[in-house]
Amino acid sequence: MKIFFRYLFYRLKNSVLRTLIFTALSVAICLIGISMRNGSAEPKYCESGLYMLATALCITASIVPLFELSGLKNRRNLDTLFFFPIKRERMALVHFISGFVQVAAIYTVTWAASYLWLALNTDYYALGYMIPYYLLSLSLAFVIYSIYCFLFMQANTTADGVLFCLLWIFLPALVSLVLDVVWHVEIAGKLAEWGIMYTPMNHLTIIFQDLIEINDPASWDTSTELIMERWYMFVIWGAAGLVAANAYLFSFVHKGAEQAGEISNSPFGYAVLIPAYGYCLIQISMGIFVPLLIVMYLGVMLSGYLIYRRGFKFKVPDIIVTVIGLALPFVVAYMNR
């Protein structure tokens, strides 16, 4: 365990400058935003700035994993790391803890600065609700952070990792939308609005914004009541975060140094993302001019496989998937007539 803590201290020490820069930017943006929102002398025009906090937290939880794990995409770095006298399980845990400590530190300072500004400059907010909001929002940040750690580990290059993270933000919502509109799966419509990775944070912020700004739970907006009816979605996303954290640890342990820099063949990468996006986009756009729709679809698939294969090196499965994705929407439309 001594080596574990020494390596953790080393990772945290190396991230101090980055953490300080991110903290300064986060605090400055939030305080400027809150002060501008509270420029009116009438309380009804003032806001607590929770959305500024939520946005800063989501950005931090999204980009810190990329900085923390990007060094693992270089084969030379991996060769050096794997010679350290520490088990891979513990090394994976060190990188995970180090990154989340950075996220928590940046957010804690930003939250405290925002809280102090509101406490010193306003007297019409129920600021006591800021404390449970801090704890719950940090929990959702853990979910975002864990998912990004897992997705980034699926790539063999930094560029692929960034693309995986970006494309997975919207894919669950797109799939739910297609299941609801095209395949008429009843529950999918309820899931579609929660399918974007940052939606739970947005809904949590709406709930606490009502509590803090209105200072009267009985007068909650209808939107807040509707969100509370979907409380189980917070549980689902929480479970997804725990699964992603464990999947990250598994991926870290079993990923070989020789894979760094190679084509990213993970089933959670291009192999699924390209056909899924292609099919969802062509299915959602079925109402437009068919020849234009086909051109758009083929453009998306061609671009995706060019990035995936790093050139015109298409394989037979790529062509088969593209043809099936092109034919399937028309088959579905024919069956639904």
CSV table of C-alpha atoms in Angstrom, one decimal:
chain,number,residue,atom,x,y,z
A,1,MET,CA,0.0,0.0,0.0
A,2,LYS,CA,3.0,2.3,0.5
A,3,ILE,CA,3.7,2.3,-3.2
A,4,PHE,CA,0.0,2.9,-3.9
A,5,PHE,CA,-0.1,6.1,-1.9
A,6,ARG,CA,3.3,7.2,-3.2
A,7,TYR,CA,2.1,6.8,-6.8
A,8,LEU,CA,-1.2,8.6,-5.9
A,9,PHE,CA,0.7,11.5,-4.4
A,10,TYR,CA,2.9,11.6,-7.5
A,11,ARG,CA,-0.2,11.8,-9.8
A,12,LEU,CA,-1.8,14.5,-7.7
A,13,LYS,CA,1.4,16.5,-7.5
A,14,ASN,CA,1.8,16.5,-11.2
A,15,SER,CA,-1.8,17.7,-11.7
A,16,VAL,CA,-1.6,20.7,-9.3
A,17,LEU,CA,-0.9,23.3,-12.0
A,18,ARG,CA,-3.7,22.0,-14.2
A,19,THR,CA,-6.1,21.9,-11.2
A,20,LEU,CA,-5.3,25.4,-10.2
A,21,ILE,CA,-5.9,26.7,-13.7
A,22,PHE,CA,-9.2,24.9,-14.1
A,23,THR,CA,-10.3,26.1,-10.6
A,24,ALA,CA,-9.4,29.7,-11.4
A,25,LEU,CA,-11.4,29.5,-14.7
A,26,SER,CA,-14.3,27.8,-13.1
A,27,VAL,CA,-14.6,30.2,-10.2
A,28,ALA,CA,-14.2,33.3,-12.4
A,29,ILE,CA,-16.8,32.2,-14.9
A,30,CYS,CA,-19.3,31.2,-12.2
A,31,LEU,CA,-18.9,34.4,-10.1
A,32,ILE,CA,-19.1,36.6,-13.2
A,33,GLY,CA,-22.2,34.8,-14.3
A,34,ILE,CA,-23.9,35.0,-10.9
A,35,SER,CA,-23.0,38.7,-10.4
A,36,MET,CA,-24.5,39.5,-13.8
A,37,ARG,CA,-27.6,37.5,-13.1
A,38,ASN,CA,-28.1,39.3,-9.8
A,39,GLY,CA,-27.7,42.8,-11.2
A,40,SER,CA,-31.3,43.7,-10.6
A,41,ALA,CA,-32.5,45.2,-7.3
A,42,GLU,CA,-35.7,43.2,-7.6
A,43,PRO,CA,-35.4,39.6,-6.3
A,44,LYS,CA,-37.8,38.2,-8.9
A,45,TYR,CA,-35.2,38.9,-11.5
A,46,CYS,CA,-32.4,37.3,-9.7
A,47,GLU,CA,-31.0,33.8,-10.0
A,48,SER,CA,-28.9,31.5,-7.7
A,49,GLY,CA,-26.4,30.6,-10.5
A,50,LEU,CA,-26.9,26.9,-10.1
A,51,TYR,CA,-26.8,26.5,-13.8
A,52,MET,CA,-23.4,28.1,-13.9
A,53,LEU,CA,-22.2,25.6,-11.2
A,54,ALA,CA,-23.8,22.7,-13.0
A,55,THR,CA,-22.2,23.6,-16.3
A,56,ALA,CA,-18.8,24.1,-14.8
A,57,LEU,CA,-19.0,20.8,-13.0
A,58,CYS,CA,-20.1,18.9,-16.1
A,59,ILE,CA,-17.3,20.3,-18.2
A,60,THR,CA,-14.8,19.5,-15.4
A,61,ALA,CA,-16.0,15.9,-15.0
A,62,SER,CA,-15.8,15.5,-18.8
A,63,ILE,CA,-12.3,16.8,-19.5
A,64,VAL,CA,-10.3,15.8,-16.4
A,65,PRO,CA,-10.5,12.0,-17.4
A,66,LEU,CA,-9.1,12.9,-20.8
A,67,PHE,CA,-6.1,14.7,-19.2
A,68,GLU,CA,-5.6,12.1,-16.5
A,69,LEU,CA,-5.6,9.1,-18.9
A,70,SER,CA,-4.2,10.6,-22.1
A,71,GLY,CA,-0.7,9.5,-21.1
A,72,LEU,CA,-1.8,5.9,-21.4
A,73,LYS,CA,-2.3,6.2,-25.1
A,74,ASN,CA,1.4,6.4,-25.7
A,75,ARG,CA,3.1,3.1,-26.0
A,76,ARG,CA,6.4,4.4,-24.6
A,77,ASN,CA,4.6,5.7,-21.5
A,78,LEU,CA,2.8,2.4,-21.0
A,79,ASP,CA,6.0,0.4,-21.3
A,80,THR,CA,7.4,2.6,-18.5
A,81,LEU,CA,4.3,2.5,-16.3
A,82,PHE,CA,3.9,-1.3,-16.5
A,83,PHE,CA,7.4,-1.7,-15.1
A,84,PHE,CA,6.5,0.1,-11.9
A,85,PRO,CA,6.4,-2.2,-8.8
A,86,ILE,CA,2.6,-1.9,-8.5
A,87,LYS,CA,-0.2,-4.1,-9.6
A,88,ARG,CA,-2.3,-2.9,-12.5
A,89,GLU,CA,-5.5,-3.0,-10.4
A,90,ARG,CA,-3.9,-0.5,-8.0
A,91,MET,CA,-2.5,1.6,-10.8
A,92,ALA,CA,-5.9,1.8,-12.4
A,93,LEU,CA,-7.4,2.8,-9.1
A,94,VAL,CA,-4.7,5.5,-8.6
A,95,HIS,CA,-5.5,7.2,-11.9
A,96,PHE,CA,-9.3,6.9,-11.2
A,97,ILE,CA,-9.0,8.4,-7.7
A,98,SER,CA,-6.5,11.1,-8.8
A,99,GLY,CA,-8.8,12.3,-11.5
A,100,PHE,CA,-11.9,12.4,-9.4
A,101,VAL,CA,-10.0,14.2,-6.5
A,102,GLN,CA,-9.2,16.9,-9.1
A,103,VAL,CA,-12.9,17.1,-10.1
A,104,ALA,CA,-14.0,17.3,-6.5
A,105,ALA,CA,-11.4,19.9,-5.6
A,106,ILE,CA,-12.3,22.2,-8.5
A,107,TYR,CA,-16.0,22.0,-7.9
A,108,THR,CA,-15.7,22.4,-4.1
A,109,VAL,CA,-13.8,25.7,-4.4
A,110,THR,CA,-16.2,26.9,-7.1
A,111,TRP,CA,-19.2,25.9,-5.1
A,112,ALA,CA,-17.8,27.6,-1.9
A,113,ALA,CA,-17.0,30.8,-3.8
A,114,SER,CA,-20.5,30.9,-5.3
A,115,TYR,CA,-22.1,30.2,-1.9
A,116,LEU,CA,-20.1,32.9,-0.2
A,117,TRP,CA,-21.0,35.5,-2.9
A,118,LEU,CA,-24.7,34.8,-2.6
A,119,ALA,CA,-24.5,34.8,1.2
A,120,LEU,CA,-22.7,38.1,1.3
A,121,ASN,CA,-24.6,39.9,-1.4
A,122,THR,CA,-28.2,38.6,-1.2
A,123,ASP,CA,-30.7,37.8,1.5
A,124,TYR,CA,-33.6,36.3,-0.5
A,125,TYR,CA,-32.4,32.8,-1.3
A,126,ALA,CA,-32.8,29.6,0.8
A,127,LEU,CA,-29.1,28.8,0.7
A,128,GLY,CA,-29.4,25.9,3.0
A,129,TYR,CA,-30.4,23.8,0.0
A,130,MET,CA,-27.0,24.5,-1.6
A,131,ILE,CA,-25.5,21.8,0.7
A,132,PRO,CA,-27.6,18.8,-0.5
A,133,TYR,CA,-27.3,20.1,-4.0
A,134,TYR,CA,-23.5,20.1,-3.6
A,135,LEU,CA,-23.5,16.5,-2.5
A,136,LEU,CA,-26.0,15.2,-5.1
A,137,SER,CA,-24.4,17.1,-8.0
A,138,LEU,CA,-21.0,15.8,-7.1
A,139,SER,CA,-22.5,12.3,-7.1
A,140,LEU,CA,-23.8,12.8,-10.6
A,141,ALA,CA,-20.4,14.2,-11.6
A,142,PHE,CA,-19.0,10.9,-10.4
A,143,VAL,CA,-21.3,9.1,-12.9
A,144,ILE,CA,-20.2,11.4,-15.8
A,145,TYR,CA,-16.5,11.0,-14.8
A,146,SER,CA,-16.8,7.2,-14.5
A,147,ILE,CA,-18.5,6.9,-17.9
A,148,TYR,CA,-15.9,9.1,-19.6
A,149,CYS,CA,-13.0,7.1,-17.9
A,150,PHE,CA,-14.5,3.9,-19.3
A,151,LEU,CA,-15.1,5.2,-22.8
A,152,PHE,CA,-11.7,6.8,-23.1
A,153,MET,CA,-10.1,3.5,-22.1
A,154,GLN,CA,-11.8,1.8,-25.0
A,155,ALA,CA,-9.7,3.9,-27.5
A,156,ASN,CA,-6.1,3.2,-28.5
A,157,THR,CA,-5.4,6.9,-29.3
A,158,THR,CA,-6.3,10.2,-27.6
A,159,ALA,CA,-8.2,11.4,-30.7
A,160,ASP,CA,-10.3,8.2,-30.8
A,161,GLY,CA,-11.0,8.5,-27.1
A,162,VAL,CA,-12.3,12.1,-27.4
A,163,LEU,CA,-14.6,11.0,-30.3
A,164,PHE,CA,-15.9,8.1,-28.4
A,165,CYS,CA,-16.8,10.3,-25.4
A,166,LEU,CA,-18.4,13.0,-27.7
A,167,LEU,CA,-20.5,10.5,-29.7
A,168,TRP,CA,-21.8,8.5,-26.7
A,169,ILE,CA,-23.2,11.7,-25.2
A,170,PHE,CA,-26.3,11.6,-27.5
A,171,LEU,CA,-26.5,8.0,-28.6
A,172,PRO,CA,-28.7,6.7,-25.8
A,173,ALA,CA,-31.2,9.5,-26.5
A,174,LEU,CA,-31.2,8.8,-30.3
A,175,VAL,CA,-31.7,5.1,-29.8
A,176,SER,CA,-34.6,5.7,-27.4
A,177,LEU,CA,-36.1,8.1,-29.8
A,178,VAL,CA,-36.0,5.6,-32.7
A,179,LEU,CA,-37.4,2.8,-30.4
A,180,ASP,CA,-40.3,5.1,-29.4
A,181,VAL,CA,-41.2,6.7,-32.8
A,182,VAL,CA,-40.4,3.8,-35.2
A,183,TRP,CA,-40.6,0.6,-33.1
A,184,HIS,CA,-43.4,2.0,-30.8
A,185,VAL,CA,-41.7,0.7,-27.6
A,186,GLU,CA,-43.7,2.6,-25.0
A,187,ILE,CA,-41.1,3.0,-22.3
A,188,ALA,CA,-38.6,4.3,-24.8
A,189,GLY,CA,-40.4,7.6,-25.0
A,190,LYS,CA,-39.9,8.2,-21.3
A,191,LEU,CA,-36.3,7.3,-21.6
A,192,ALA,CA,-35.5,9.5,-24.6
A,193,GLU,CA,-35.5,12.8,-22.7
A,194,TRP,CA,-33.1,11.3,-20.1
A,195,GLY,CA,-30.8,9.7,-22.7
A,196,ILE,CA,-28.3,12.6,-22.9
A,197,MET,CA,-25.5,12.1,-20.4
A,198,TYR,CA,-25.9,15.6,-18.9
A,199,THR,CA,-29.7,15.5,-18.6
A,200,PRO,CA,-29.8,14.2,-14.9
A,201,MET,CA,-27.6,17.1,-13.8
A,202,ASN,CA,-29.9,19.5,-15.6
A,203,HIS,CA,-33.0,18.0,-13.9
A,204,LEU,CA,-31.4,18.0,-10.5
A,205,THR,CA,-30.5,21.7,-11.0
A,206,ILE,CA,-34.1,22.5,-11.9
A,207,ILE,CA,-35.3,20.9,-8.7
A,208,PHE,CA,-32.9,22.7,-6.4
A,209,GLN,CA,-33.2,26.0,-8.3
A,210,ASP,CA,-36.9,25.9,-7.4
A,211,LEU,CA,-36.1,25.2,-3.8
A,212,ILE,CA,-33.4,27.9,-3.5
A,213,GLU,CA,-34.9,30.7,-5.5
A,214,ILE,CA,-38.6,30.3,-4.8
A,215,ASN,CA,-38.0,29.2,-1.1
A,216,ASP,CA,-41.4,27.4,-1.1
A,217,PRO,CA,-41.5,23.8,-2.0
A,218,ALA,CA,-45.3,23.9,-2.4
A,219,SER,CA,-45.0,26.3,-5.3
A,220,TRP,CA,-42.7,24.1,-7.4
A,221,ASP,CA,-43.1,24.4,-11.1
A,222,THR,CA,-44.9,21.7,-13.0
A,223,SER,CA,-41.6,20.8,-14.7
A,224,THR,CA,-40.1,20.0,-11.3
A,225,GLU,CA,-43.0,17.7,-10.4
A,226,LEU,CA,-42.6,15.9,-13.7
A,227,ILE,CA,-38.9,15.3,-13.0
A,228,MET,CA,-39.7,14.0,-9.5
A,229,GLU,CA,-42.0,11.4,-11.1
A,230,ARG,CA,-39.0,10.1,-13.0
A,231,TRP,CA,-36.9,9.7,-9.9
A,232,TYR,CA,-35.9,6.2,-10.9
A,233,MET,CA,-33.9,7.7,-13.8
A,234,PHE,CA,-31.4,9.0,-11.3
A,235,VAL,CA,-31.1,5.5,-9.9
A,236,ILE,CA,-30.5,4.1,-13.5
A,237,TRP,CA,-27.8,6.6,-14.2
A,238,GLY,CA,-26.2,6.0,-10.8
A,239,ALA,CA,-26.1,2.3,-11.6
A,240,ALA,CA,-24.6,3.1,-15.0
A,241,GLY,CA,-21.9,5.1,-13.3
A,242,LEU,CA,-21.0,2.2,-10.9
A,243,VAL,CA,-20.9,-0.3,-13.8
A,244,ALA,CA,-18.7,2.1,-15.9
A,245,ALA,CA,-16.3,2.5,-13.0
A,246,ASN,CA,-15.9,-1.2,-12.7
A,247,ALA,CA,-15.7,-1.7,-16.4
A,248,TYR,CA,-12.9,1.0,-16.5
A,249,LEU,CA,-10.9,-0.9,-14.0
A,250,PHE,CA,-11.4,-4.2,-15.9
A,251,SER,CA,-10.3,-2.5,-19.2
A,252,PHE,CA,-7.3,-0.9,-17.6
A,253,VAL,CA,-6.1,-4.2,-16.2
A,254,HIS,CA,-6.6,-6.2,-19.5
A,255,LYS,CA,-5.4,-3.6,-22.0
A,256,GLY,CA,-1.9,-4.4,-23.3
A,257,ALA,CA,0.8,-1.8,-24.0
A,258,GLU,CA,1.0,-3.0,-27.6
A,259,GLN,CA,-2.5,-1.7,-28.3
A,260,ALA,CA,-1.5,2.0,-27.8
A,261,GLY,CA,-1.6,3.8,-31.1
A,262,GLU,CA,-3.4,1.0,-33.0
A,263,ILE,CA,-6.8,1.1,-34.5
A,264,SER,CA,-9.5,1.2,-31.8
A,265,ASN,CA,-11.5,-2.0,-32.3
A,266,SER,CA,-13.5,-1.9,-29.0
A,267,PRO,CA,-17.1,-2.9,-29.3
A,268,PHE,CA,-17.9,0.3,-27.5
A,269,GLY,CA,-16.2,2.3,-30.2
A,270,TYR,CA,-16.6,2.9,-33.9
A,271,ALA,CA,-17.8,-0.7,-34.5
A,272,VAL,CA,-21.1,0.2,-32.8
A,273,LEU,CA,-21.1,4.0,-33.0
A,274,ILE,CA,-20.9,4.3,-36.8
A,275,PRO,CA,-23.8,1.9,-37.7
A,276,ALA,CA,-25.9,3.1,-34.7
A,277,TYR,CA,-25.6,6.8,-35.7
A,278,GLY,CA,-26.1,6.0,-39.3
A,279,TYR,CA,-29.2,4.0,-38.8
A,280,CYS,CA,-30.7,6.4,-36.2
A,281,LEU,CA,-30.1,9.4,-38.4
A,282,ILE,CA,-31.6,7.9,-41.5
A,283,GLN,CA,-34.6,6.5,-39.6
A,284,ILE,CA,-35.3,9.9,-37.9
A,285,SER,CA,-35.0,11.7,-41.2
A,286,MET,CA,-37.2,9.4,-43.2
A,287,GLY,CA,-39.6,12.2,-44.1
A,288,ILE,CA,-37.1,14.1,-46.3
A,289,PHE,CA,-36.3,13.6,-50.0
A,290,VAL,CA,-35.2,10.0,-50.4
A,291,PRO,CA,-32.2,10.5,-52.8
A,292,LEU,CA,-30.9,13.2,-50.5
A,293,LEU,CA,-31.5,11.0,-47.5
A,294,ILE,CA,-29.4,8.2,-49.1
A,295,VAL,CA,-26.6,10.6,-49.9
A,296,MET,CA,-26.6,11.9,-46.3
A,297,TYR,CA,-26.5,8.4,-44.9
A,298,LEU,CA,-23.7,7.2,-47.1
A,299,GLY,CA,-21.8,10.4,-46.3
A,300,VAL,CA,-22.1,9.7,-42.6
A,301,MET,CA,-21.0,6.0,-43.0
A,302,LEU,CA,-18.1,6.8,-45.3
A,303,SER,CA,-16.8,9.5,-43.0
A,304,GLY,CA,-17.1,7.2,-40.0
A,305,TYR,CA,-15.3,4.3,-41.6
A,306,LEU,CA,-12.6,6.6,-43.0
A,307,ILE,CA,-11.8,7.7,-39.4
A,308,TYR,CA,-12.2,4.2,-38.0
A,309,ARG,CA,-9.9,2.5,-40.6
A,310,ARG,CA,-7.6,5.5,-41.0
A,311,GLY,CA,-8.1,5.6,-44.8
A,312,PHE,CA,-9.8,3.7,-47.6
A,313,LYS,CA,-9.2,0.3,-46.0
A,314,PHE,CA,-12.8,-0.8,-45.7
A,315,LYS,CA,-13.5,-4.4,-44.8
A,316,VAL,CA,-16.4,-6.7,-45.8
A,317,PRO,CA,-18.3,-6.3,-42.5
A,318,ASP,CA,-18.2,-2.5,-43.0
A,319,ILE,CA,-19.9,-2.9,-46.4
A,320,ILE,CA,-22.5,-5.4,-45.0
A,321,VAL,CA,-23.4,-3.2,-42.1
A,322,THR,CA,-23.7,-0.1,-44.4
A,323,VAL,CA,-26.1,-2.0,-46.8
A,324,ILE,CA,-28.2,-3.4,-43.9
A,325,GLY,CA,-28.4,0.1,-42.3
A,326,LEU,CA,-29.6,1.5,-45.6
A,327,ALA,CA,-32.2,-1.1,-46.3
A,328,LEU,CA,-33.6,-1.5,-42.8
A,329,PRO,CA,-35.5,1.8,-42.6
A,330,PHE,CA,-37.3,1.2,-45.8
A,331,VAL,CA,-38.2,-2.3,-44.7
A,332,VAL,CA,-39.6,-0.9,-41.4
A,333,ALA,CA,-41.5,1.8,-43.3
A,334,TYR,CA,-43.0,-0.8,-45.6
A,335,MET,CA,-44.1,-3.0,-42.6
A,336,ASN,CA,-45.7,0.0,-40.8
A,337,ARG,CA,-47.8,1.0,-43.7
